[in-house]
Coordinates of C-alpha atoms in Angstrom, one line a residue:
M1 CA 151.1 92.0 -166.9
A2 CA 151.1 95.3 -164.9
D3 CA 151.6 94.7 -161.2
N4 CA 148.5 96.7 -160.2
V5 CA 146.1 94.4 -162.1
Q6 CA 146.6 90.6 -162.1
V7 CA 144.4 87.8 -163.5
A8 CA 144.3 84.2 -162.3
V9 CA 142.4 81.3 -163.8
R10 CA 141.3 78.3 -161.7
V11 CA 139.8 75.1 -163.1
R12 CA 137.9 73.0 -160.7
P13 CA 137.3 69.2 -160.8
F14 CA 134.2 67.7 -162.5
N15 CA 131.0 68.0 -160.5
E16 CA 128.6 65.0 -160.2
R17 CA 126.5 66.1 -163.2
E18 CA 129.6 66.3 -165.4
K19 CA 130.8 62.9 -164.2
H20 CA 127.4 61.5 -165.0
L21 CA 127.6 62.9 -168.5
Q22 CA 131.1 61.3 -168.9
S23 CA 132.6 64.6 -169.7
T24 CA 136.3 65.0 -170.8
S25 CA 138.6 67.8 -170.0
C26 CA 139.3 70.3 -172.7
I27 CA 141.6 72.5 -170.6
R28 CA 145.3 71.9 -170.1
M29 CA 147.6 74.1 -167.9
T30 CA 151.3 74.5 -167.7
K31 CA 152.5 75.4 -164.3
E32 CA 156.0 76.7 -165.4
T33 CA 154.6 79.2 -167.9
Q34 CA 151.2 79.9 -166.3
Q35 CA 149.7 79.0 -169.7
T36 CA 146.1 77.8 -170.1
V37 CA 145.3 75.9 -173.3
I38 CA 141.7 75.3 -174.4
T39 CA 141.0 72.6 -177.0
D40 CA 137.9 72.7 -179.2
P41 CA 136.3 69.3 -178.6
E42 CA 135.0 69.3 -182.2
T43 CA 138.0 70.4 -184.2
N44 CA 140.8 69.8 -181.7
A45 CA 142.0 73.3 -182.4
E46 CA 143.9 74.8 -179.5
K47 CA 144.0 78.3 -178.2
A48 CA 146.6 79.3 -175.6
F49 CA 146.2 82.0 -173.0
T50 CA 148.8 83.3 -170.6
F51 CA 147.8 84.6 -167.2
D52 CA 149.6 85.7 -164.1
Y53 CA 148.4 82.4 -162.5
S54 CA 146.9 79.3 -163.9
Y55 CA 145.6 77.1 -161.2
N56 CA 144.9 73.4 -162.0
S57 CA 142.5 72.2 -159.3
F58 CA 141.3 69.6 -161.8
A59 CA 144.5 67.5 -161.3
D60 CA 144.5 64.8 -158.7
P61 CA 145.3 66.1 -155.2
D62 CA 148.5 64.0 -155.2
D63 CA 149.7 65.5 -158.5
L64 CA 152.4 68.1 -158.3
D65 CA 150.4 70.3 -160.6
H66 CA 147.4 70.3 -158.3
A67 CA 146.4 73.8 -157.0
S68 CA 145.0 73.5 -153.5
Q69 CA 143.4 76.2 -151.3
D70 CA 146.9 76.7 -149.8
T71 CA 148.4 77.3 -153.2
V72 CA 145.8 80.0 -154.0
W73 CA 146.3 81.6 -150.6
D74 CA 150.1 81.7 -150.8
D75 CA 150.0 83.3 -154.3
I76 CA 147.0 85.6 -154.0
G77 CA 145.8 85.9 -150.5
V78 CA 149.1 86.9 -149.0
K79 CA 149.6 89.4 -151.7
V80 CA 146.2 91.0 -151.0
L81 CA 147.0 91.2 -147.4
E82 CA 150.5 92.8 -148.0
H83 CA 149.1 95.4 -150.3
A84 CA 146.4 96.4 -147.7
W85 CA 149.0 96.4 -144.9
N86 CA 151.0 98.9 -146.9
G87 CA 148.0 101.2 -147.2
F88 CA 146.6 100.4 -150.6
N89 CA 143.0 99.7 -151.5
V90 CA 142.9 96.1 -152.8
S91 CA 140.1 94.4 -154.8
L92 CA 139.8 90.7 -155.4
F93 CA 137.2 89.7 -158.0
A94 CA 135.9 86.1 -158.5
Y95 CA 134.3 85.7 -161.9
G96 CA 132.7 82.7 -163.7
Q97 CA 129.5 80.9 -164.5
T98 CA 127.2 79.6 -161.8
G99 CA 128.7 76.6 -160.1
S100 CA 132.2 77.2 -161.4
G101 CA 133.8 77.4 -158.0
K102 CA 134.0 81.2 -157.3
S103 CA 132.7 80.9 -153.8
F104 CA 135.0 78.0 -153.0
S105 CA 138.1 80.2 -153.8
M106 CA 136.7 83.2 -151.9
V107 CA 135.1 81.5 -148.8
G108 CA 135.7 77.8 -149.1
Y109 CA 133.7 75.0 -147.5
G110 CA 134.3 73.2 -144.2
S111 CA 138.0 72.7 -143.6
E112 CA 138.9 73.9 -147.1
R113 CA 139.0 77.6 -146.1
G114 CA 139.1 80.3 -148.7
I115 CA 140.8 83.6 -149.0
I116 CA 138.3 85.7 -146.9
P117 CA 138.4 83.7 -143.6
R118 CA 142.2 83.2 -143.9
A119 CA 142.8 87.0 -144.6
S120 CA 140.6 88.1 -141.6
E121 CA 142.4 85.6 -139.3
V122 CA 145.9 86.8 -140.4
I123 CA 144.9 90.5 -140.0
F124 CA 144.1 90.0 -136.3
E125 CA 147.1 87.8 -135.8
R126 CA 149.3 90.6 -136.9
I127 CA 147.4 93.1 -134.8
E128 CA 147.8 90.9 -131.7
A129 CA 151.5 90.5 -132.4
N130 CA 152.0 94.2 -132.7
T131 CA 154.3 95.7 -130.0
T132 CA 154.8 99.2 -131.3
D133 CA 152.8 102.4 -130.6
I134 CA 150.6 101.7 -133.7
S135 CA 146.9 101.1 -133.0
F136 CA 144.5 99.4 -135.4
K137 CA 140.7 99.7 -136.0
V138 CA 138.9 97.2 -138.3
E139 CA 135.4 97.5 -139.7
A140 CA 133.5 95.3 -142.1
S141 CA 130.5 95.7 -144.5
M142 CA 128.7 93.4 -146.8
M143 CA 126.3 94.3 -149.7
E144 CA 124.5 92.6 -152.5
I145 CA 123.6 94.0 -155.9
Y146 CA 120.5 92.3 -157.3
N147 CA 118.7 93.6 -160.4
E148 CA 120.6 96.9 -160.0
R149 CA 119.4 97.3 -156.4
V150 CA 121.9 97.6 -153.6
K151 CA 121.1 95.7 -150.4
D152 CA 122.8 95.9 -147.0
L153 CA 123.4 92.3 -145.9
F154 CA 124.1 93.3 -142.3
N155 CA 120.8 95.2 -142.1
P156 CA 118.5 93.6 -144.7
A157 CA 115.8 96.2 -144.1
L158 CA 118.0 98.6 -146.2
D159 CA 117.4 97.0 -149.6
N160 CA 117.7 99.9 -152.1
L161 CA 120.7 102.0 -151.1
K162 CA 121.7 105.0 -153.3
I163 CA 125.2 105.2 -154.7
R164 CA 126.9 108.5 -153.8
D165 CA 130.1 110.1 -154.8
H166 CA 132.5 112.0 -152.5
P167 CA 135.6 113.8 -153.7
R168 CA 137.9 112.0 -151.2
Q169 CA 136.0 108.9 -150.1
G170 CA 135.0 108.1 -153.7
P171 CA 131.8 106.2 -154.6
Y172 CA 129.9 104.6 -151.6
A173 CA 126.5 103.1 -150.7
E174 CA 124.6 105.7 -148.7
G175 CA 123.7 104.3 -145.2
L176 CA 125.6 101.0 -145.6
T177 CA 126.3 99.4 -142.3
R178 CA 130.0 99.4 -141.2
S179 CA 130.3 97.1 -138.3
A180 CA 133.3 97.5 -135.9
V181 CA 135.2 94.3 -135.2
S182 CA 137.9 93.4 -132.8
T183 CA 138.6 89.7 -133.6
H184 CA 138.6 87.5 -136.7
K185 CA 135.7 85.4 -135.2
E186 CA 133.6 88.6 -135.2
I187 CA 134.3 88.9 -139.0
S188 CA 133.3 85.3 -139.4
R189 CA 130.0 85.8 -137.5
L190 CA 129.2 88.9 -139.6
M191 CA 129.9 87.0 -142.8
D192 CA 127.6 84.2 -141.5
A193 CA 124.9 86.8 -140.8
G194 CA 125.3 88.2 -144.3
I195 CA 125.1 84.7 -145.8
L196 CA 122.0 84.0 -143.7
A197 CA 120.4 87.2 -145.1
R198 CA 121.2 86.1 -148.6
T199 CA 119.9 82.6 -148.1
T200 CA 116.5 83.6 -146.6
A201 CA 116.0 86.4 -149.1
S202 CA 117.0 84.2 -152.1
T203 CA 114.4 81.6 -151.1
N204 CA 111.7 84.2 -150.7
M205 CA 112.5 85.7 -154.0
N206 CA 112.7 82.3 -155.7
A207 CA 116.3 83.3 -156.7
T208 CA 119.7 81.9 -156.1
S209 CA 122.8 83.6 -154.9
S210 CA 124.3 83.2 -158.3
R211 CA 121.9 86.0 -159.5
A212 CA 123.5 88.7 -157.3
H213 CA 126.9 90.3 -157.0
T214 CA 128.2 90.2 -153.4
I215 CA 130.8 92.7 -152.0
F216 CA 132.4 92.0 -148.7
Q217 CA 134.6 94.9 -147.5
I218 CA 137.2 95.0 -144.7
I219 CA 138.3 98.5 -143.8
S220 CA 141.5 98.8 -141.7
E221 CA 142.7 102.0 -140.1
L222 CA 146.2 102.5 -138.7
N223 CA 147.1 105.2 -136.2
Q224 CA 150.7 105.9 -135.5
A225 CA 152.0 108.3 -132.8
S226 CA 155.2 109.7 -134.1
G227 CA 155.1 113.4 -133.4
K228 CA 151.8 113.7 -135.3
V229 CA 148.8 111.5 -135.7
L230 CA 148.9 109.7 -139.0
E231 CA 146.0 107.5 -140.2
K232 CA 146.3 105.0 -143.0
V233 CA 143.0 103.7 -144.3
S234 CA 142.9 100.7 -146.6
R235 CA 140.0 98.8 -148.0
I236 CA 140.0 95.2 -149.0
N237 CA 137.1 94.6 -151.4
L238 CA 136.3 90.9 -151.9
I239 CA 133.8 90.7 -154.8
D240 CA 131.9 87.5 -155.8
L241 CA 130.4 88.4 -159.2
A242 CA 127.1 86.9 -160.3
G243 CA 127.2 84.0 -162.6
S244 CA 127.0 85.0 -166.2
E245 CA 124.9 82.6 -168.3
R246 CA 123.5 82.9 -171.8
A247 CA 119.7 83.0 -171.8
A248 CA 119.5 80.3 -174.4
S249 CA 121.5 77.9 -172.4
T250 CA 119.5 78.4 -169.2
G251 CA 116.1 78.4 -170.7
A252 CA 115.2 81.5 -168.7
T253 CA 112.0 83.3 -169.3
G254 CA 110.0 86.2 -167.7
S255 CA 111.5 87.5 -164.4
R256 CA 114.4 85.0 -164.7
L257 CA 115.3 86.4 -168.1
K258 CA 115.2 90.0 -166.7
E259 CA 117.5 88.9 -163.9
G260 CA 119.9 87.5 -166.4
A261 CA 119.7 90.6 -168.5
A262 CA 120.6 92.7 -165.4
I263 CA 123.5 90.5 -164.5
N264 CA 124.9 90.4 -168.0
Q265 CA 124.4 94.2 -168.4
S266 CA 126.5 94.8 -165.2
L267 CA 129.1 92.3 -166.3
S268 CA 129.2 93.9 -169.8
A269 CA 129.6 97.3 -168.1
L270 CA 132.5 95.8 -166.1
G271 CA 134.1 94.5 -169.4
N272 CA 133.6 97.9 -171.0
C273 CA 135.3 99.7 -168.1
I274 CA 138.3 97.3 -168.3
S275 CA 138.4 97.7 -172.1
A276 CA 138.4 101.5 -171.7
L277 CA 141.1 101.4 -169.1
A278 CA 143.2 99.2 -171.4
D279 CA 142.8 101.8 -174.2
L280 CA 144.0 104.5 -171.7
A281 CA 147.0 102.3 -170.8
N282 CA 147.8 101.9 -174.5
G283 CA 148.0 105.7 -174.8
K284 CA 144.6 106.5 -176.4
K285 CA 143.4 110.0 -175.8
K286 CA 139.9 111.2 -174.7
V287 CA 138.7 107.8 -173.6
L288 CA 135.8 107.9 -171.2
V289 CA 135.6 105.0 -168.8
P290 CA 131.8 104.3 -168.4
Y291 CA 131.8 103.6 -164.6
R292 CA 128.2 104.9 -164.2
N293 CA 126.7 102.4 -166.6
S294 CA 125.9 100.0 -163.7
K295 CA 125.7 100.1 -159.9
L296 CA 128.5 97.5 -159.8
T297 CA 131.1 99.5 -161.8
H298 CA 130.0 102.8 -160.2
L299 CA 130.7 101.4 -156.7
L300 CA 133.9 99.8 -157.8
K301 CA 135.3 102.8 -159.6
D302 CA 138.3 103.1 -157.2
S303 CA 138.8 99.4 -157.3
L304 CA 139.2 99.4 -161.1
G305 CA 140.9 102.6 -162.2
G306 CA 141.6 104.5 -159.1
N307 CA 143.6 104.0 -155.9
S308 CA 143.7 100.2 -156.0
K309 CA 145.6 97.1 -156.7
T310 CA 143.2 94.5 -158.4
I311 CA 143.3 90.8 -158.7
M312 CA 140.7 88.7 -160.7
I313 CA 140.1 85.0 -160.4
A314 CA 138.3 83.6 -163.4
A315 CA 136.8 80.3 -162.4
L316 CA 136.6 77.3 -164.8
S317 CA 137.4 79.0 -168.1
P318 CA 139.2 82.2 -169.1
A319 CA 136.7 85.0 -169.9
S320 CA 139.1 87.9 -170.6
V321 CA 142.2 88.6 -172.6
N322 CA 145.5 89.6 -171.1
Y323 CA 145.5 93.4 -171.1
S324 CA 148.2 95.4 -169.3
I325 CA 146.1 98.0 -167.4
K326 CA 148.5 100.4 -165.7
N327 CA 146.7 102.1 -162.9
Q328 CA 148.7 104.4 -160.7
A329 CA 148.0 103.2 -157.2
V330 CA 148.8 105.5 -154.3
V331 CA 149.0 104.9 -150.6
N332 CA 146.0 106.1 -148.6
E333 CA 147.0 108.7 -146.0
D334 CA 143.7 110.2 -144.9
P335 CA 143.6 111.6 -141.4
N336 CA 140.2 111.4 -139.9
Q337 CA 140.4 114.9 -138.5
L338 CA 141.2 116.2 -142.0
L339 CA 138.1 114.4 -143.3
I340 CA 135.9 115.9 -140.6
R341 CA 137.3 119.4 -141.4
Q342 CA 136.7 118.9 -145.1
L343 CA 133.1 117.8 -144.5
K344 CA 132.5 120.8 -142.4
E345 CA 133.9 123.1 -145.1
E346 CA 131.7 121.3 -147.7
L347 CA 128.6 121.8 -145.4
K348 CA 129.4 125.5 -145.2
A349 CA 129.7 125.7 -149.0
L350 CA 126.4 123.8 -149.5
R351 CA 124.6 126.1 -147.0
K352 CA 126.0 129.1 -148.9
A353 CA 124.8 127.6 -152.2
M354 CA 121.4 127.1 -150.6
M355 CA 121.2 130.7 -149.5
E356 CA 122.2 131.9 -153.0
N357 CA 119.4 129.9 -154.6
V358 CA 116.8 130.6 -151.9
G359 CA 117.8 134.1 -151.1
S360 CA 117.8 135.5 -147.6
R361 CA 116.5 133.4 -144.7
P362 CA 112.7 133.6 -144.6
N363 CA 111.0 135.9 -142.1
S364 CA 109.1 133.6 -139.7
R365 CA 106.5 136.3 -139.2
E366 CA 105.8 136.1 -143.0
Y367 CA 105.7 132.3 -143.4
G368 CA 105.3 131.1 -139.8
D369 CA 107.8 129.1 -137.7
S370 CA 106.3 125.8 -138.8
A371 CA 107.2 126.5 -142.4
V372 CA 111.0 126.6 -141.6
D373 CA 112.9 123.3 -142.0
D374 CA 115.8 122.0 -139.8
D375 CA 118.4 123.8 -141.9
G376 CA 116.6 127.2 -141.4
F377 CA 115.1 127.4 -144.9
C378 CA 111.5 127.7 -145.9
P379 CA 110.2 125.8 -149.0
A380 CA 107.5 128.4 -149.5
S381 CA 110.2 131.1 -150.1
I382 CA 111.9 129.2 -153.0
N383 CA 111.5 130.4 -156.5
P384 CA 109.5 127.6 -158.3
A385 CA 111.9 127.8 -161.3
R386 CA 114.8 126.8 -159.0
E387 CA 113.0 124.1 -156.9
K388 CA 114.8 121.2 -158.6
E389 CA 118.3 122.8 -158.1
V390 CA 117.5 123.6 -154.5
A391 CA 116.2 120.1 -153.8
S392 CA 119.5 118.7 -155.1
I393 CA 121.6 120.9 -152.9
K394 CA 119.4 120.1 -149.9
E395 CA 119.8 116.4 -150.6
Q396 CA 123.6 116.8 -150.7
L397 CA 123.5 118.9 -147.5
E398 CA 121.6 116.1 -145.6
E399 CA 124.0 113.4 -146.8
H400 CA 127.1 115.5 -145.8
Q401 CA 125.5 116.0 -142.4
R402 CA 125.1 112.2 -142.1
L403 CA 128.7 111.6 -143.1
L404 CA 129.9 114.2 -140.6
R405 CA 127.9 112.5 -137.8
E406 CA 129.4 109.1 -138.8
S407 CA 133.0 110.5 -138.9
E408 CA 132.7 112.0 -135.4
K409 CA 131.6 108.8 -133.8
T410 CA 134.0 107.3 -131.3
W411 CA 135.3 103.7 -131.7
T412 CA 133.4 102.7 -128.6
E413 CA 130.2 104.0 -130.1
R414 CA 130.8 102.0 -133.3
L415 CA 131.4 98.8 -131.3
K416 CA 128.2 99.5 -129.4
E417 CA 126.2 100.0 -132.7
T418 CA 127.6 96.7 -134.0
E419 CA 126.5 94.8 -130.9
E420 CA 123.0 96.4 -131.1
L421 CA 122.7 95.5 -134.8
A422 CA 123.7 91.9 -134.0
R423 CA 121.0 91.8 -131.3
K424 CA 118.4 93.0 -133.8
R425 CA 119.4 90.4 -136.3
E426 CA 119.0 87.7 -133.6
E427 CA 115.5 88.9 -132.9
Q428 CA 114.6 88.9 -136.7
L429 CA 115.9 85.3 -137.0
K430 CA 113.8 84.2 -134.0
M431 CA 110.7 85.7 -135.6
L432 CA 111.4 83.4 -138.6
G433 CA 111.8 80.4 -136.3
L434 CA 115.5 80.3 -136.9
V435 CA 118.5 79.9 -134.6
S436 CA 121.6 81.8 -135.6
N437 CA 125.2 80.9 -135.0
T438 CA 125.1 80.7 -131.2
S439 CA 127.7 78.9 -129.2
D440 CA 125.4 76.0 -128.3
L441 CA 124.0 75.6 -131.8
K442 CA 126.2 72.7 -132.7
S443 CA 125.5 70.7 -129.6
K444 CA 121.7 71.4 -129.9
S445 CA 121.7 70.3 -133.6
M446 CA 123.2 66.9 -132.4
M447 CA 120.3 66.4 -130.0
E448 CA 117.2 68.1 -131.3
P449 CA 115.2 67.2 -134.5
H450 CA 115.3 70.1 -137.1
L451 CA 114.9 71.0 -140.7
L452 CA 118.1 71.9 -142.5
N453 CA 118.0 74.1 -145.6
L454 CA 119.4 72.8 -148.9
N455 CA 120.5 75.1 -151.7
E456 CA 122.1 74.8 -155.1
D457 CA 124.9 77.2 -153.9
Q458 CA 127.3 75.3 -151.6
L459 CA 127.9 78.6 -149.7
M460 CA 124.2 78.8 -148.8
T461 CA 123.3 75.2 -148.1
E462 CA 122.9 73.8 -144.6
K463 CA 122.9 77.4 -143.1
L464 CA 119.4 77.6 -141.8
L465 CA 118.3 75.4 -138.9
Y466 CA 114.6 75.2 -137.9
F467 CA 114.3 73.3 -134.6
L468 CA 111.1 71.4 -134.0
N469 CA 109.5 71.7 -130.6
F470 CA 107.2 69.1 -129.0
G471 CA 103.6 69.4 -130.2
D472 CA 102.5 71.2 -133.4
N473 CA 105.0 73.4 -135.3
K474 CA 103.0 75.5 -137.8
V475 CA 104.8 76.4 -141.0
G476 CA 103.7 79.3 -143.2
R477 CA 104.1 83.0 -144.2
I478 CA 104.8 85.9 -142.0
D479 CA 101.5 87.5 -142.9
A480 CA 99.4 84.6 -141.6
E481 CA 96.5 85.5 -139.3
E482 CA 97.8 83.1 -136.7
E483 CA 101.5 83.2 -135.6
Q484 CA 103.6 80.5 -137.3
S485 CA 106.4 78.5 -135.6
I486 CA 108.5 78.5 -138.8
V487 CA 108.2 81.4 -141.2
I488 CA 109.1 80.9 -144.8
G489 CA 108.3 82.6 -148.1
G490 CA 108.6 82.1 -151.8
L491 CA 106.4 80.9 -154.7
S492 CA 103.4 78.6 -153.8
I493 CA 103.8 79.0 -150.0
L494 CA 100.4 79.5 -148.3
K495 CA 99.8 81.7 -145.3
E496 CA 99.3 78.5 -143.3
H497 CA 101.1 75.8 -145.3
C498 CA 101.6 72.7 -143.2
V499 CA 102.0 71.4 -139.6
I500 CA 104.8 69.3 -138.3
T501 CA 104.1 67.5 -135.1
R502 CA 106.8 66.2 -132.8
K503 CA 106.1 63.6 -130.2
K504 CA 107.8 60.8 -128.3
R505 CA 107.5 57.3 -129.7
T506 CA 105.0 55.2 -127.9
D507 CA 104.2 51.5 -128.2
S508 CA 101.7 52.2 -130.9
S509 CA 104.5 54.1 -132.6
V510 CA 102.8 56.1 -135.4
A511 CA 99.2 57.2 -135.9
A512 CA 97.3 54.5 -137.8
N513 CA 96.4 56.9 -140.6
S514 CA 100.1 57.7 -141.4
T515 CA 101.5 56.4 -144.6
E516 CA 105.0 55.0 -145.5
H517 CA 107.1 56.4 -148.3
D518 CA 110.6 56.2 -149.8
E519 CA 110.2 52.4 -150.3
E520 CA 113.5 52.1 -152.0
R521 CA 115.4 52.9 -148.8
Q522 CA 115.5 50.1 -146.3
L523 CA 115.4 51.5 -142.7
D524 CA 116.7 49.6 -139.8
E525 CA 113.5 49.1 -137.7
A526 CA 115.6 47.7 -134.9
I527 CA 116.7 51.3 -134.1
A528 CA 114.3 52.7 -131.6
E529 CA 113.7 56.3 -132.6
Q530 CA 112.9 58.4 -129.7
D531 CA 111.4 61.3 -131.7
V532 CA 108.5 60.9 -134.1
L533 CA 107.8 63.7 -136.7
L534 CA 104.5 63.7 -138.5
I535 CA 103.6 66.2 -141.2
R536 CA 100.2 67.3 -142.4
A537 CA 99.6 69.5 -145.5
N538 CA 96.9 72.1 -145.4
P539 CA 94.4 72.3 -148.3
G540 CA 96.1 73.5 -151.5
A541 CA 99.6 73.3 -150.1
K542 CA 102.5 71.8 -152.1
V543 CA 104.4 69.4 -149.8
Y544 CA 106.8 66.8 -151.3
I545 CA 108.6 64.1 -149.3
N546 CA 111.4 62.5 -151.4
A547 CA 109.6 63.8 -154.5
T548 CA 106.2 62.3 -153.6
M549 CA 103.5 64.9 -153.1
I550 CA 101.4 64.2 -150.0
S551 CA 97.6 64.5 -150.1
E552 CA 95.7 67.1 -148.1
D553 CA 95.1 66.4 -144.5
S554 CA 96.9 63.1 -144.5
E555 CA 99.4 62.6 -141.8
V556 CA 102.8 61.3 -143.0
Q557 CA 105.8 60.3 -140.9
L558 CA 109.1 62.0 -141.6
R559 CA 112.2 59.9 -141.5
H560 CA 115.8 60.9 -140.8
C561 CA 117.4 62.4 -144.0
D562 CA 114.1 62.7 -145.9
R563 CA 114.1 65.5 -148.5
L564 CA 111.3 67.9 -147.8
I565 CA 110.1 70.4 -150.4
L566 CA 107.6 73.1 -149.5
G567 CA 106.2 75.2 -152.3
N568 CA 108.5 75.7 -155.2
A569 CA 111.7 76.8 -153.7
N570 CA 112.1 75.7 -150.0
V571 CA 114.1 72.5 -149.9
F572 CA 115.1 70.9 -146.6
R573 CA 116.7 67.8 -145.2
V574 CA 115.0 66.3 -142.2
V575 CA 117.4 65.7 -139.3
I576 CA 116.4 63.4 -136.4
P577 CA 119.5 62.9 -134.3
S578 CA 117.9 60.1 -132.2
A579 CA 117.5 58.1 -135.4
R580 CA 121.3 57.9 -135.9
S581 CA 123.2 54.9 -134.6
A582 CA 124.6 55.2 -131.1
N583 CA 127.9 57.1 -131.1
A584 CA 127.7 58.0 -134.8
D585 CA 131.1 58.5 -136.2
P586 CA 132.2 61.4 -138.4
E587 CA 132.0 59.2 -141.5
E588 CA 128.3 58.5 -140.8
L589 CA 127.5 62.1 -140.2
A590 CA 129.4 63.2 -143.4
S591 CA 127.4 60.7 -145.4
E592 CA 124.2 62.6 -144.6
S593 CA 125.5 65.4 -146.9
L594 CA 124.8 63.1 -149.9
F595 CA 121.1 63.8 -149.3
D596 CA 121.6 67.2 -150.9
W597 CA 119.8 69.8 -153.1
Q598 CA 120.9 68.0 -156.3
L599 CA 119.4 64.7 -155.1
A600 CA 116.1 66.4 -154.1
M601 CA 115.8 68.0 -157.5
K602 CA 116.8 64.8 -159.4
E603 CA 114.1 62.9 -157.5
L604 CA 111.5 65.6 -158.2
N605 CA 112.4 65.7 -161.9
S606 CA 112.2 61.9 -162.2
S607 CA 108.9 61.9 -160.4
Q608 CA 107.4 64.5 -162.6
I609 CA 108.7 62.8 -165.8
K610 CA 107.1 59.5 -164.5
A611 CA 103.8 61.3 -163.8
N612 CA 103.8 62.9 -167.3
L613 CA 104.5 59.5 -168.9
E614 CA 101.6 57.9 -166.9
L615 CA 99.3 60.7 -168.0
E616 CA 100.4 60.2 -171.7
E617 CA 99.8 56.4 -171.3
M618 CA 96.4 57.0 -169.8
A619 CA 95.5 59.4 -172.6
E620 CA 96.6 56.9 -175.3
K621 CA 94.6 54.2 -173.6
E622 CA 91.5 56.3 -173.5
K623 CA 92.0 57.2 -177.1
A624 CA 92.4 53.6 -178.1
E625 CA 89.2 52.7 -176.2
M626 CA 87.4 55.5 -177.9
D627 CA 88.6 54.5 -181.3
A628 CA 87.5 50.9 -180.7
R629 CA 84.0 52.1 -179.7
V630 CA 83.7 54.3 -182.8
K631 CA 84.8 51.4 -185.0
K632 CA 82.3 49.1 -183.4
M633 CA 79.5 51.6 -184.0
E634 CA 80.5 52.0 -187.6
E635 CA 80.3 48.3 -188.1
M636 CA 76.8 48.0 -186.7

């Protein structure tokens, strides 16, 4: 396959659901030939596909064929970094159905770090090891495309960015935050901030991250003093594509079906672009590559058929054929001063075009000074027949002025803006009752009781910590009349949803009207819990503890590792550190992760099925009693 576009396939191990269903593997991989063979479970017919890399992460870790995170990094991650270091744009796509392991390859979980954290660390290791006269600047941005809307994850208030085209910069999201970074830890913090933004937003929208494309971009700039200033600018695009599911298989309806349609439309547009590029590579003439058919392909135009080297990781199963797409990649050599000069020339041309469409500058005595805008033009002087054309030119003029202002900012100004944006994000999190990734967060979480979010997506689970203060902690929406201690959103969340009270254990222990729950789990009463948490649901509020819905105004005690569901989409694990055994070892702490989103959903589904069966039995019993009474009346 062409060196500029490479495709890798990675098969993950069975998940718990697949193990429960006693699934068998229908995929076989040959490491020597990088061949992936898929067997039809019904006919046993085999289809073989050859990729640049076939990663068998299904194999036992001790097996020589097993592909670990290190294997993927050595083959792909290092290559991504080398291309970027040499001045190329590089794009790494992760594609596959929801839960196929895309995020694991890209980001990783815990000690199993993925490509993004490893790449950012190595970038700064190289920068720190540099002893030449070369200087480096690194920036990062992160965006999400959800239902064809582009959202800035570093500044979530910007949730519908326009896609613009620039003759030299290519397609870009207007106003997207580019945060200056000076260490790999700062990149990690920014990524955590972006994931927090995704997590809170997905809950409020009753969505999951699998319904949005995520693009994390690292922009590196190299300055070399060798007689003249030379700037090499390269972009590393790390793209986690939304899960592609068939509507019939997901049972989606309504807004969920529309979400799926938007996802599949953009992925279809991506496939059409790759197909068109393949036709061009095969020598076909007059082939139009439909980049503008979706926001995703429009933004990634240069990542697909332009100045880029591209790698795709297809997770779980191969979804594309092996085309040889020959893009001609060129090294980026774009001096910043040249860009500024070009922007100024373009501004001059746009002003000239404005003058030609409007005519001479308006006379202030005729229209009044207040009628003249910031660019010296008066809307009242425009010919109505040309208003649309003038409006378009004026919009371009304003955008070029913004780009010029951004280009002329110093590095110190960019670093200061990054710090200011981080401060604003911190304030927003505090308003929601959240604590962000501060240095003392880990130690505080080992001492203070809190609610820990659970999510279907491993990348977004256990990211939000809501610490509980002594006294009443009110939980509700941001638009509640009274300020809430913990602010959440989503379907079925009331303005004032519930109250969680924290107090110290006394001799009487728990209020007399509290009820016990989760009878199947035997708690060691010998352990003296220092903190007591009681929850009270407000009228009409949906509050489930271990799948049991609590009644209004009843006070129920929360136990360590309880699964708490508020409304339809907010799922938490209750964490009470004082309930752990003294000097809890890592194994005990790790076992708490078993009380996860899947368990909470399994409990809830089982509870609902049981409730439905009880209703059916009650209805049948009432019907039988009615039939008996009718029969008795007929016999009289």
